[in-house]
Short mmCIF file of N, CA and C in Angstrom, two decimals:
data_model
loop_
_atom_site.label_atom_id
_atom_site.label_comp_id
_atom_site.label_asym_id
_atom_site.label_seq_id
_atom_site.Cartn_x
_atom_site.Cartn_y
_atom_site.Cartn_z
N MET A 143 0.84 -1.17 0.00
CA MET A 143 0.00 0.00 0.00
C MET A 143 0.89 1.23 0.00
N SER A 144 0.47 2.29 -0.70
CA SER A 144 1.21 3.55 -0.66
C SER A 144 0.26 4.67 -0.27
N ILE A 145 0.83 5.72 0.31
CA ILE A 145 0.04 6.87 0.69
C ILE A 145 0.39 8.04 -0.21
N ASP A 146 -0.21 9.19 -0.01
CA ASP A 146 -0.13 10.32 -0.94
C ASP A 146 1.24 10.60 -1.53
N ASN A 147 2.26 10.63 -0.71
CA ASN A 147 3.58 10.99 -1.22
C ASN A 147 4.34 9.80 -1.80
N GLY A 148 3.66 8.67 -1.97
CA GLY A 148 4.28 7.50 -2.55
C GLY A 148 4.99 6.60 -1.57
N THR A 149 4.97 6.96 -0.29
CA THR A 149 5.60 6.13 0.74
C THR A 149 4.94 4.77 0.79
N LYS A 150 5.71 3.73 0.74
CA LYS A 150 5.17 2.37 0.83
C LYS A 150 4.95 2.02 2.29
N VAL A 151 3.79 1.51 2.60
CA VAL A 151 3.45 1.14 3.97
C VAL A 151 3.07 -0.34 3.98
N ASP A 152 3.80 -1.11 4.76
CA ASP A 152 3.55 -2.55 4.86
C ASP A 152 2.59 -2.83 6.01
N LEU A 153 1.44 -3.39 5.69
CA LEU A 153 0.43 -3.70 6.70
C LEU A 153 0.46 -5.16 7.12
N SER A 154 1.32 -5.96 6.51
CA SER A 154 1.30 -7.41 6.75
C SER A 154 1.59 -7.79 8.19
N GLY A 155 2.42 -7.04 8.89
CA GLY A 155 2.75 -7.39 10.26
C GLY A 155 2.05 -6.51 11.29
N ALA A 156 1.05 -5.78 10.85
CA ALA A 156 0.38 -4.84 11.75
C ALA A 156 -0.34 -5.58 12.88
N HIS A 157 -0.24 -5.03 14.07
CA HIS A 157 -0.95 -5.55 15.24
C HIS A 157 -2.09 -4.59 15.52
N TRP A 158 -3.31 -5.00 15.21
CA TRP A 158 -4.48 -4.15 15.33
C TRP A 158 -5.05 -4.23 16.73
N VAL A 159 -5.37 -3.07 17.30
CA VAL A 159 -5.95 -3.00 18.63
C VAL A 159 -7.20 -2.13 18.60
N SER A 160 -8.08 -2.39 19.56
CA SER A 160 -9.31 -1.64 19.69
C SER A 160 -9.31 -0.92 21.03
N GLY A 161 -10.00 0.16 21.10
CA GLY A 161 -10.13 0.89 22.35
C GLY A 161 -11.28 0.38 23.19
N ALA A 162 -11.90 -0.69 22.76
CA ALA A 162 -13.07 -1.22 23.47
C ALA A 162 -12.66 -1.85 24.80
N ASP A 163 -13.62 -1.92 25.69
CA ASP A 163 -13.39 -2.61 26.95
C ASP A 163 -14.57 -3.53 27.21
N GLY A 164 -14.50 -4.28 28.26
CA GLY A 164 -15.58 -5.20 28.58
C GLY A 164 -15.33 -6.60 28.03
N ALA A 165 -16.38 -7.39 28.00
CA ALA A 165 -16.28 -8.81 27.65
C ALA A 165 -15.78 -9.04 26.23
N SER A 166 -16.14 -8.16 25.29
CA SER A 166 -15.76 -8.40 23.89
C SER A 166 -14.47 -7.68 23.50
N ALA A 167 -13.77 -7.07 24.45
CA ALA A 167 -12.58 -6.28 24.14
C ALA A 167 -11.50 -7.07 23.42
N GLY A 168 -11.34 -8.34 23.72
CA GLY A 168 -10.30 -9.14 23.10
C GLY A 168 -10.75 -9.93 21.89
N VAL A 169 -11.96 -9.68 21.42
CA VAL A 169 -12.52 -10.43 20.29
C VAL A 169 -12.34 -9.62 19.01
N PRO A 170 -11.44 -10.05 18.11
CA PRO A 170 -11.23 -9.31 16.86
C PRO A 170 -12.51 -9.24 16.04
N GLY A 171 -12.68 -8.12 15.36
CA GLY A 171 -13.80 -7.97 14.45
C GLY A 171 -15.12 -7.60 15.11
N THR A 172 -15.12 -7.29 16.40
CA THR A 172 -16.37 -6.96 17.07
C THR A 172 -16.49 -5.47 17.39
N HIS A 173 -15.54 -4.66 16.96
CA HIS A 173 -15.54 -3.24 17.29
C HIS A 173 -15.55 -2.40 16.02
N ASN A 174 -15.91 -1.17 16.15
CA ASN A 174 -16.02 -0.31 14.98
C ASN A 174 -14.68 0.14 14.43
N VAL A 175 -13.74 0.50 15.30
CA VAL A 175 -12.47 1.05 14.84
C VAL A 175 -11.31 0.31 15.49
N GLU A 176 -10.31 -0.03 14.68
CA GLU A 176 -9.08 -0.63 15.18
C GLU A 176 -7.91 0.20 14.67
N ILE A 177 -6.87 0.30 15.49
CA ILE A 177 -5.70 1.12 15.18
C ILE A 177 -4.46 0.23 15.22
N ALA A 178 -3.50 0.52 14.34
CA ALA A 178 -2.21 -0.17 14.35
C ALA A 178 -1.11 0.87 14.20
N MET A 179 -0.11 0.78 15.06
CA MET A 179 1.08 1.62 14.94
C MET A 179 1.99 0.96 13.90
N LEU A 180 2.31 1.66 12.84
CA LEU A 180 3.06 1.09 11.72
C LEU A 180 4.49 1.62 11.67
N ALA A 181 5.25 1.14 10.70
CA ALA A 181 6.65 1.55 10.54
C ALA A 181 6.76 3.05 10.34
N ASP A 182 7.85 3.62 10.77
CA ASP A 182 8.15 5.05 10.59
C ASP A 182 7.12 5.97 11.23
N GLY A 183 6.37 5.46 12.20
CA GLY A 183 5.42 6.30 12.91
C GLY A 183 4.06 6.41 12.27
N HIS A 184 3.86 5.81 11.10
CA HIS A 184 2.54 5.85 10.48
C HIS A 184 1.54 5.12 11.37
N VAL A 185 0.27 5.48 11.22
CA VAL A 185 -0.79 4.85 12.00
C VAL A 185 -1.88 4.40 11.04
N GLY A 186 -2.28 3.13 11.15
CA GLY A 186 -3.36 2.60 10.34
C GLY A 186 -4.66 2.57 11.14
N MET A 187 -5.77 2.84 10.46
CA MET A 187 -7.08 2.79 11.09
C MET A 187 -8.01 2.02 10.14
N ARG A 188 -8.76 1.07 10.71
CA ARG A 188 -9.67 0.29 9.89
C ARG A 188 -10.96 0.01 10.65
N ASP A 189 -11.94 -0.46 9.91
CA ASP A 189 -13.21 -0.89 10.47
C ASP A 189 -13.02 -2.30 11.02
N GLY A 190 -13.14 -2.48 12.32
CA GLY A 190 -12.92 -3.77 12.95
C GLY A 190 -13.90 -4.84 12.50
N LYS A 191 -15.05 -4.43 12.00
CA LYS A 191 -16.02 -5.42 11.52
C LYS A 191 -15.74 -5.83 10.08
N ASN A 192 -14.80 -5.14 9.43
CA ASN A 192 -14.41 -5.46 8.06
C ASN A 192 -12.88 -5.42 7.97
N PRO A 193 -12.19 -6.34 8.67
CA PRO A 193 -10.73 -6.26 8.76
C PRO A 193 -10.01 -6.45 7.43
N ASP A 194 -10.66 -6.99 6.42
CA ASP A 194 -10.02 -7.14 5.12
C ASP A 194 -10.34 -5.98 4.19
N GLY A 195 -11.08 -5.00 4.69
CA GLY A 195 -11.46 -3.83 3.90
C GLY A 195 -10.36 -2.79 3.86
N PRO A 196 -10.72 -1.60 3.43
CA PRO A 196 -9.72 -0.53 3.28
C PRO A 196 -9.16 -0.07 4.62
N VAL A 197 -7.96 0.50 4.56
CA VAL A 197 -7.26 1.02 5.74
C VAL A 197 -6.90 2.48 5.47
N LEU A 198 -7.20 3.33 6.43
CA LEU A 198 -6.72 4.71 6.37
C LEU A 198 -5.32 4.72 6.98
N VAL A 199 -4.39 5.38 6.32
CA VAL A 199 -3.02 5.47 6.84
C VAL A 199 -2.70 6.94 7.07
N PHE A 200 -2.34 7.26 8.32
CA PHE A 200 -2.01 8.62 8.71
C PHE A 200 -0.50 8.77 8.87
N THR A 201 0.03 9.90 8.46
CA THR A 201 1.43 10.21 8.76
C THR A 201 1.52 10.56 10.24
N PRO A 202 2.71 10.59 10.81
CA PRO A 202 2.83 10.97 12.22
C PRO A 202 2.22 12.34 12.52
N GLY A 203 2.43 13.31 11.64
CA GLY A 203 1.87 14.65 11.85
C GLY A 203 0.35 14.67 11.78
N GLU A 204 -0.20 13.94 10.83
CA GLU A 204 -1.66 13.86 10.72
C GLU A 204 -2.26 13.21 11.96
N TRP A 205 -1.62 12.15 12.43
CA TRP A 205 -2.14 11.46 13.61
C TRP A 205 -2.06 12.36 14.84
N ALA A 206 -0.97 13.10 14.98
CA ALA A 206 -0.83 14.02 16.12
C ALA A 206 -1.92 15.09 16.07
N ALA A 207 -2.20 15.63 14.89
CA ALA A 207 -3.24 16.65 14.76
C ALA A 207 -4.62 16.06 15.07
N PHE A 208 -4.88 14.85 14.59
CA PHE A 208 -6.16 14.20 14.86
C PHE A 208 -6.36 13.95 16.34
N THR A 209 -5.37 13.35 17.00
CA THR A 209 -5.53 13.03 18.42
C THR A 209 -5.60 14.30 19.27
N ALA A 210 -4.90 15.37 18.86
CA ALA A 210 -5.00 16.64 19.59
C ALA A 210 -6.42 17.19 19.46
N GLY A 211 -7.01 17.07 18.28
CA GLY A 211 -8.39 17.51 18.08
C GLY A 211 -9.37 16.72 18.93
N VAL A 212 -9.14 15.42 19.05
CA VAL A 212 -10.00 14.60 19.91
C VAL A 212 -9.90 15.06 21.35
N ARG A 213 -8.68 15.25 21.83
CA ARG A 213 -8.48 15.70 23.22
C ARG A 213 -9.11 17.07 23.47
N ASP A 214 -9.07 17.95 22.46
CA ASP A 214 -9.60 19.31 22.62
C ASP A 214 -11.11 19.39 22.41
N GLY A 215 -11.75 18.26 22.07
CA GLY A 215 -13.20 18.25 21.88
C GLY A 215 -13.65 18.75 20.51
N GLU A 216 -12.72 18.85 19.58
CA GLU A 216 -13.02 19.36 18.23
C GLU A 216 -14.11 18.56 17.52
N PHE A 217 -14.22 17.28 17.84
CA PHE A 217 -15.17 16.42 17.14
C PHE A 217 -16.40 16.08 17.98
N ASP A 218 -16.52 16.70 19.14
CA ASP A 218 -17.69 16.46 19.99
C ASP A 218 -18.95 16.98 19.30
N ARG A 219 -20.03 16.24 19.47
CA ARG A 219 -21.30 16.69 18.91
C ARG A 219 -21.87 17.78 19.80
N PRO A 220 -22.56 18.74 19.17
CA PRO A 220 -23.16 19.85 19.97
C PRO A 220 -24.25 19.34 20.91
#
């Protein structure tokens, strides 16, 4: 897989994790979003119910901006 600037990103060894808790927390494919920390700081995000589907790949800067926005409430619903 490659991202915008042509950087090749290998997802074959990715370890996908979910932020879920409770009884189903350790069951793959039962959560909406899974994240994997990839080579060179890239971060992969996928739909846990469709693990063979598409993956969003964020650069380290994009991921930092996204997580800062989450912490600041930028995506909270009114």
